[in-house]
Tab-separated table of C-alpha atoms in Angstrom:
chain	number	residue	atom	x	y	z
A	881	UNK	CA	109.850	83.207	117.874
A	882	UNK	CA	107.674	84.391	114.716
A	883	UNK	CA	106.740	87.817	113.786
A	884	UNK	CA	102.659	86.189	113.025
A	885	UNK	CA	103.459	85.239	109.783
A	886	UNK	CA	102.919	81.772	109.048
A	887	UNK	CA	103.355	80.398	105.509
A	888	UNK	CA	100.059	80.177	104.848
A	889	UNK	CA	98.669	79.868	101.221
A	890	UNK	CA	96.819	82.874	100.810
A	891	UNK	CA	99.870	85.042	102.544
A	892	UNK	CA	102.455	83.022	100.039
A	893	UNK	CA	99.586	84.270	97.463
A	894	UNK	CA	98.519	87.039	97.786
A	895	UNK	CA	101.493	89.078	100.064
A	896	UNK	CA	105.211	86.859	99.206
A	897	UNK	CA	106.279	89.928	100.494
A	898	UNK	CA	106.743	89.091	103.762
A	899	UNK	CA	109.160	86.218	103.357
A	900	UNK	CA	110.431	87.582	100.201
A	901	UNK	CA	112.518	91.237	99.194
A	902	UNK	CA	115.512	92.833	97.854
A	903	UNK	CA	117.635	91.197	95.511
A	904	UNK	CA	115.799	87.832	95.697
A	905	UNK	CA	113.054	89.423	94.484
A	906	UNK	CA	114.400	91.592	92.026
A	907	UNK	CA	116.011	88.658	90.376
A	908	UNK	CA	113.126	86.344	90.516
A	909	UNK	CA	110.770	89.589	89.046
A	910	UNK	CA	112.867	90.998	86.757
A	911	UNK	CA	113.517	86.976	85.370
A	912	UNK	CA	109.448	87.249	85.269
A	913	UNK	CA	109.435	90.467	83.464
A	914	UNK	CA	111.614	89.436	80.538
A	915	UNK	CA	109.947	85.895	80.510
A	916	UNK	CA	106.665	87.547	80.026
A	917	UNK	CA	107.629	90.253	77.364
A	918	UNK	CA	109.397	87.233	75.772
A	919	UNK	CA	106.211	84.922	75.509
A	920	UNK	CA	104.157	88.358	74.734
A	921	UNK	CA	106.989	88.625	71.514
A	922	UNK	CA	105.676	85.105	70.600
A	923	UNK	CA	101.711	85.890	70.686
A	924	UNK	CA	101.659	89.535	69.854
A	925	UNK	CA	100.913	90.448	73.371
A	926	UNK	CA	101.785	93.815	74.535
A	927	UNK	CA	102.108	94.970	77.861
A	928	UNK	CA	101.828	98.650	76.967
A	929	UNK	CA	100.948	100.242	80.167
A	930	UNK	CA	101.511	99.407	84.024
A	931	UNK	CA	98.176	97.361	83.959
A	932	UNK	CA	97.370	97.255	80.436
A	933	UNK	CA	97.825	93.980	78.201
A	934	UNK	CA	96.680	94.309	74.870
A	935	UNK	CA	96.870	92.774	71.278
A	936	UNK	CA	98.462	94.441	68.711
A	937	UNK	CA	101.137	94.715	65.808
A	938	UNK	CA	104.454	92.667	65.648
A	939	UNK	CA	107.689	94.225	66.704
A	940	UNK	CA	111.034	92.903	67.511
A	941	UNK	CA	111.798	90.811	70.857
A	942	UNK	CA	113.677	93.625	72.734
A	943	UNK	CA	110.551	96.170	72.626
A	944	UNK	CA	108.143	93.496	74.641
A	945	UNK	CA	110.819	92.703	77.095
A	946	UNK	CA	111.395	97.017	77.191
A	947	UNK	CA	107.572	97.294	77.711
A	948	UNK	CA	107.529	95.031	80.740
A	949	UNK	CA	110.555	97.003	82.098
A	950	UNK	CA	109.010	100.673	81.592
A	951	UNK	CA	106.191	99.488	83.013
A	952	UNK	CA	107.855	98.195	86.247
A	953	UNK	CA	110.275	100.965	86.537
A	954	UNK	CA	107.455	103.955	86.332
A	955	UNK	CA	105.373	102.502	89.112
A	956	UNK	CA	108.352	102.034	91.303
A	957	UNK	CA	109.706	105.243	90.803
A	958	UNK	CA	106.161	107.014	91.553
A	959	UNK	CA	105.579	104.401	94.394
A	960	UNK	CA	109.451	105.225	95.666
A	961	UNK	CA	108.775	108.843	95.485
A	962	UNK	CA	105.776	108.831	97.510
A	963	UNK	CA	107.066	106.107	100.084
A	964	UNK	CA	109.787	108.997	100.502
A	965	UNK	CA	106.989	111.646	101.442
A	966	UNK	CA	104.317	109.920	103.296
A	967	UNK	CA	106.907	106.652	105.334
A	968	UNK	CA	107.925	107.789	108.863
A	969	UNK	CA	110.678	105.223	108.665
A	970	UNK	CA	113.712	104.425	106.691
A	971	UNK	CA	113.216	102.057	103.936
A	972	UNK	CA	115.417	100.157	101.228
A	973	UNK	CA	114.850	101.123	97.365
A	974	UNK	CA	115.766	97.542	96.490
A	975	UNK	CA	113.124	96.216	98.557
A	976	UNK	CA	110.555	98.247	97.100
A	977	UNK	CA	112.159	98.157	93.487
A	978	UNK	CA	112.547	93.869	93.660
A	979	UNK	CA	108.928	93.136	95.274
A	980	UNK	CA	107.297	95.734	92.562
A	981	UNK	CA	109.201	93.543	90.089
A	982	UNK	CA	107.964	90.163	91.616
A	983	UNK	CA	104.668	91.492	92.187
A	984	UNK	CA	104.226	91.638	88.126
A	985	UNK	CA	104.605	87.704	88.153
A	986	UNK	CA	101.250	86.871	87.329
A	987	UNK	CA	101.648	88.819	84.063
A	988	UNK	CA	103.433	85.543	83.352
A	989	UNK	CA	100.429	83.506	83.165
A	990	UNK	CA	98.773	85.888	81.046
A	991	UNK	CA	101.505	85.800	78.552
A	992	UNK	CA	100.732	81.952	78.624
A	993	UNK	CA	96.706	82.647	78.309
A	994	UNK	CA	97.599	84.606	74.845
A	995	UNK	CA	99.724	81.689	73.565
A	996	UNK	CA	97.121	79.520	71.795
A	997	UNK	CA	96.229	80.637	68.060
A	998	UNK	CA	92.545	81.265	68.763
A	999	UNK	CA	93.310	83.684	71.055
A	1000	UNK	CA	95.031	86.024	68.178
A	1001	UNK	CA	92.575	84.713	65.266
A	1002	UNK	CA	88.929	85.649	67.365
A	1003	UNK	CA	89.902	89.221	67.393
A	1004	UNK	CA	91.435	89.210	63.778
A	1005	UNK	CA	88.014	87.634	62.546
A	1006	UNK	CA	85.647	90.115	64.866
A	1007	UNK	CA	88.388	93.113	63.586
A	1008	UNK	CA	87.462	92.114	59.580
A	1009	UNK	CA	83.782	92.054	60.127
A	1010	UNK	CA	84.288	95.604	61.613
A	1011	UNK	CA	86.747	97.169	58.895
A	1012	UNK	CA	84.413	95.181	55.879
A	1013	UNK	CA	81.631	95.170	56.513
A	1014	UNK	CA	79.399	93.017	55.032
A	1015	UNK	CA	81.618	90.422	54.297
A	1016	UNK	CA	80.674	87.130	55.549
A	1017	UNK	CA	82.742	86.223	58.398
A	1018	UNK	CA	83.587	82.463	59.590
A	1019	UNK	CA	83.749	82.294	63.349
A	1020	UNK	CA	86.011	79.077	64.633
A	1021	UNK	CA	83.564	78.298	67.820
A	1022	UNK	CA	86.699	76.887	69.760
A	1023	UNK	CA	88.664	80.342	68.952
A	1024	UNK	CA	85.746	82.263	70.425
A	1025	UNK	CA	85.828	79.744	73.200
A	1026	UNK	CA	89.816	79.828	73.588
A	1027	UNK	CA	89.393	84.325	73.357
A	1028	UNK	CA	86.749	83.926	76.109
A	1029	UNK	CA	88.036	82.037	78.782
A	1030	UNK	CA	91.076	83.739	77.976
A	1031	UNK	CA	89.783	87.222	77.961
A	1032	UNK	CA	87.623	86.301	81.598
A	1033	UNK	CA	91.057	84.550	83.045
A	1034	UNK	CA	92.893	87.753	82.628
A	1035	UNK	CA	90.374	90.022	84.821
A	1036	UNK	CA	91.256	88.803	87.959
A	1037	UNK	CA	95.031	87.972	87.560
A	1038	UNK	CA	95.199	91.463	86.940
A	1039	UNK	CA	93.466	91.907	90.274
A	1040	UNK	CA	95.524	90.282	91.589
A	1041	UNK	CA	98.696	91.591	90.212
A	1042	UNK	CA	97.142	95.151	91.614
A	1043	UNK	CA	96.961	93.443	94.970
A	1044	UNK	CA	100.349	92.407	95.314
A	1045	UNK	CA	101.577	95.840	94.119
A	1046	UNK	CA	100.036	97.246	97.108
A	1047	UNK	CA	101.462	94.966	99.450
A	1048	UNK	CA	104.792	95.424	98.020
A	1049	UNK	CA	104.356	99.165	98.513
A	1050	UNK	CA	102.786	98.463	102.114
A	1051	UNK	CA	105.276	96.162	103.324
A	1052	UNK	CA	108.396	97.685	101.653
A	1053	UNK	CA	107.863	101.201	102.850
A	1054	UNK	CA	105.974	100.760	105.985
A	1055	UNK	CA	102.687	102.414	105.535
A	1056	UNK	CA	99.451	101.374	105.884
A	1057	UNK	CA	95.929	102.854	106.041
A	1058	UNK	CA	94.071	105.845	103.956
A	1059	UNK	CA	97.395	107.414	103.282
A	1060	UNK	CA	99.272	104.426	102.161
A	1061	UNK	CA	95.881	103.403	99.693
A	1062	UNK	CA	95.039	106.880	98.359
A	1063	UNK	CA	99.168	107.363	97.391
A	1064	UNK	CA	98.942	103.942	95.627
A	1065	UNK	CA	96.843	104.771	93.633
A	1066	UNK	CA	97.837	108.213	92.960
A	1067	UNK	CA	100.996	106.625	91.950
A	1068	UNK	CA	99.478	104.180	89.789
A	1069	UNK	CA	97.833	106.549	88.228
A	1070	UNK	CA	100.868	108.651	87.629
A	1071	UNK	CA	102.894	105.857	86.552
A	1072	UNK	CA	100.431	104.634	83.930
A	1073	UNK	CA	100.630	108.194	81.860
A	1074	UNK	CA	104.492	108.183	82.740
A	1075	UNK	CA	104.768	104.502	81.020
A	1076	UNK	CA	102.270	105.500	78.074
A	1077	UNK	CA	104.129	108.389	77.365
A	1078	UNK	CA	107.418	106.605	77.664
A	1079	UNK	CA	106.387	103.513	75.331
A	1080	UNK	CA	105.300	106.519	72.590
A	1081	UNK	CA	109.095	107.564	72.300
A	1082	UNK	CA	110.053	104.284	72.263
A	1083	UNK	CA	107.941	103.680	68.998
A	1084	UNK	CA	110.748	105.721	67.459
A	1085	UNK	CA	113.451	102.743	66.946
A	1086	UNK	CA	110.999	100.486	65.127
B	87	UNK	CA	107.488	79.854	132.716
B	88	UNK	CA	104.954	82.321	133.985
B	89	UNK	CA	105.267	85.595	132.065
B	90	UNK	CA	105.316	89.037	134.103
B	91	UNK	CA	101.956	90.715	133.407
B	92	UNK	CA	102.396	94.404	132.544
B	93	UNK	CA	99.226	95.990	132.288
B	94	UNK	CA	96.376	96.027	135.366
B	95	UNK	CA	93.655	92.736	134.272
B	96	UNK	CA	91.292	94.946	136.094
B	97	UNK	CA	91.791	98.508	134.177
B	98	UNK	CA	94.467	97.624	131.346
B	99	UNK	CA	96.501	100.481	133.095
B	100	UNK	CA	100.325	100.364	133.691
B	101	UNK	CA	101.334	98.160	136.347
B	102	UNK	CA	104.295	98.638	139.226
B	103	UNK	CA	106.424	96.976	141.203
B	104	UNK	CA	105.275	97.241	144.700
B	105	UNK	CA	106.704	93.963	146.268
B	106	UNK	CA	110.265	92.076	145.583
B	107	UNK	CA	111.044	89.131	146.831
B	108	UNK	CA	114.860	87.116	147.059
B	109	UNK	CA	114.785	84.112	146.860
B	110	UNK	CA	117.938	83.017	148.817
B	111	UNK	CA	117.129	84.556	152.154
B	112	UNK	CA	113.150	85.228	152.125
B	113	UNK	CA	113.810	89.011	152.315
B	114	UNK	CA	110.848	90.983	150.706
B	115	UNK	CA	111.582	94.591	150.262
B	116	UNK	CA	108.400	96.666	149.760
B	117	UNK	CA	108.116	99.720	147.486
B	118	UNK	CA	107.056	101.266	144.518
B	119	UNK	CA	109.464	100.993	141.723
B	120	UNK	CA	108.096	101.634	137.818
B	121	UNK	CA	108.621	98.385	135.302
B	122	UNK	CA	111.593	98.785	133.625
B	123	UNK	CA	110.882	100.373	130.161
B	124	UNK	CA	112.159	97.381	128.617
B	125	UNK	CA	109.726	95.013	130.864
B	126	UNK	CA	106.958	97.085	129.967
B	127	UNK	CA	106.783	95.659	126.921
B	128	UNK	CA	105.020	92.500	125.555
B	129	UNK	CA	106.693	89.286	126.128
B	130	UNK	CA	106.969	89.085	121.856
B	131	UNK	CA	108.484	92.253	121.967
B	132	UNK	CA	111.054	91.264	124.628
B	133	UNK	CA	111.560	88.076	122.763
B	134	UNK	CA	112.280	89.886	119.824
B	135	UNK	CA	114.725	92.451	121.408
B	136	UNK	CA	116.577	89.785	122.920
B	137	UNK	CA	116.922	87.837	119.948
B	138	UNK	CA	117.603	91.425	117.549
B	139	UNK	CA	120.487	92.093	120.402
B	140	UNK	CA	122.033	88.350	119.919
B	141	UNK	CA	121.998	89.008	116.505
B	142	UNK	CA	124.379	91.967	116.760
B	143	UNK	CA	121.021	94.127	116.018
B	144	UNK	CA	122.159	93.090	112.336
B	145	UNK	CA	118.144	92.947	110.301
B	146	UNK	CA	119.981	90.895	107.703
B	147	UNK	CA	120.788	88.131	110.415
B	148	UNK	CA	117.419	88.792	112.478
B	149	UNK	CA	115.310	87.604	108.607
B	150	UNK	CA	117.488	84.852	108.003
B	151	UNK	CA	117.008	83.543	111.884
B	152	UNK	CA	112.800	84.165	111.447
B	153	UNK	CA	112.898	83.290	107.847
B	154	UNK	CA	110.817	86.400	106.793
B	155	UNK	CA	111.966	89.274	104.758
B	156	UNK	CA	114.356	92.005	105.567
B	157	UNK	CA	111.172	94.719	105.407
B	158	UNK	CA	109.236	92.517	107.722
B	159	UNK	CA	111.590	92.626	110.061
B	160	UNK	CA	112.300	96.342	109.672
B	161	UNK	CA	108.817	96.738	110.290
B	162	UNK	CA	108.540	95.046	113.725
B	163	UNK	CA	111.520	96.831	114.531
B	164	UNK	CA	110.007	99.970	113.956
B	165	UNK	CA	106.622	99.030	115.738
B	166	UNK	CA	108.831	98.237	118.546
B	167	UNK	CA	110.466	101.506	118.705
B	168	UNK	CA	107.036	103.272	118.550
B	169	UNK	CA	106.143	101.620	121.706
B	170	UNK	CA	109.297	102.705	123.379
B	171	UNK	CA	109.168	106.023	122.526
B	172	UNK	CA	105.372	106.390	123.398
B	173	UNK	CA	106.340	104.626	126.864
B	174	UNK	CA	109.395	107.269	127.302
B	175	UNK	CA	106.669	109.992	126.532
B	176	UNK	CA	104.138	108.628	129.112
B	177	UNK	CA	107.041	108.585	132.146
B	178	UNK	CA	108.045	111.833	130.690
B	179	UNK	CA	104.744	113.109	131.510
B	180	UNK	CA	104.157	111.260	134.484
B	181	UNK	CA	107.266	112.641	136.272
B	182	UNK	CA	106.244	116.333	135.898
């Protein structure tokens, strides 16, 4: 028998979920997490928020790998909390905890769009024409190429990272519906100040 | 195999059992007897019963068996207990 799940491509895509929880998960997401802060140490790339990828300021290697962590650990604690108020049925924290982990994966692939040099150099260039200006500024037209396909990449693999939070928060807790959307996002929400706020104290031990 | 039908093609309501039949000495015993709350159910929900039950109702077995994850499974399990308890609600009713 099969509970109408086939392994079809946009199901593997867009909700692993269903084939894929608990510790597997947690492993394979957490080994995604610390990949992606470690590629973001590389480029610059900070994940400073639950959805939030910016450029900034060099640091050392452990406080991109802690921002990918925060990040996943403040939405699954908001997401966990309200699974426990609005989910008529029991549900496993490590199910919830491991797919919210694995559902950051794509972050991945953005630490690899933010690898090549013109994607730091554009901004730095656009940044000096801002703070002097006046100056005559030399745009590379392959780093404004590199910046831009970059920049328009990232939109919707952030999409889709949203997407497969919600069907790790759908599938892991059981809910579905209004209730199950309007929490998500409540909790998103929530967990983006929590994260913010949490990433300020960590500024302390630089 | 054909599967029992549990709901009326005409009306979608519940159906009984008004006739049974044995099959070893033609004997037909005429009644009315409600499905068993167990055959009221789908035939995927029966299947999955059966195979929960053969699993030693262990989820961990059940998602390694239907290669799906431990939620999923969960999941059905819970839709399946929904049904049951909105069936036991119905006979509740319909006996007083």
């Amino acid at each position: 028998m099969n509970l109408g799940h086939e392994r079809k491509l946009t199901t593997l895509l867009f909700n692993p979920f269903v084939f894929i929880a608990g510790p597997q998960a947690l492993g394979l997401g957490l080994a995604a997490v610390l990949t992606a802060g470690l590629i973001g140490s590389f480029s610059h790339t900070h994940f400073d928020g639950v959805l939030d990828v910016h450029l900034g300021g060099g640091a050392p290697w452990w406080f991109f790998v802690a921002e990918g962590l925060i990040d996943w650990i403040s939405l699954s604690l908001t997401l966990w909390i309200f699974g426990k108020i609005i989910s008529t049925t029991a549900f496993r924290a490590i199910d919830l905890w491991g797919t919210q982990a694995l559902a950051r994966w794509p972050m991945l692939l953005i630490g690899f769009l933010t690898l090549p040099p013109g994607f730091r150099r554009f901004p730095q260039v656009l940044l000096g024409a801002v703070t002097q200006p006046g100056a005559k500024i030399a745009i590379d037209p392959w780093d404004a190429a590199v910046f831009c396909v970059a920049a328009l990449a990232m939109l919707p693999l952030i999409c889709w990272v949203v997407a497969l939070m919600y069907q790790s928060y759908s599938v892991s807790c059981n809910v579905k519906g209004g209730k199950a959307i309007g929490t998500f996002v409540a909790g998103l929400i929530l967990a983006e100040i929590i994260s913010k706020i949490v990433l300020y104290q960590l500024l302390i031990f630089l | 195999m054909k599967s029992l039908p549990t709901v009326c093609p005409s009306c979608g309501g519940k159906l009984d059992v008004k006739r049974l039949h044995c099959g070893k000495c033609e004997t037909e015993v005429e009644g009315l007897y409600p499905l068993p709350v167990l055959a009221s159910l789908s035939q995927d929900d029966q299947e999955f019963i059966l195979e929960f039950v053969e699993a030693s109702g262990s989820l961990k077995e059940m998602a390694a068996i239907l290669k799906v994850s431990y939620p999923t499974v969960r999941n059905r399990l819970d839709e399946v207990i929904a049904k049951l308890k909105a069936d036991k609600k119905l006979r509740g009713k319909e006996k007083t």
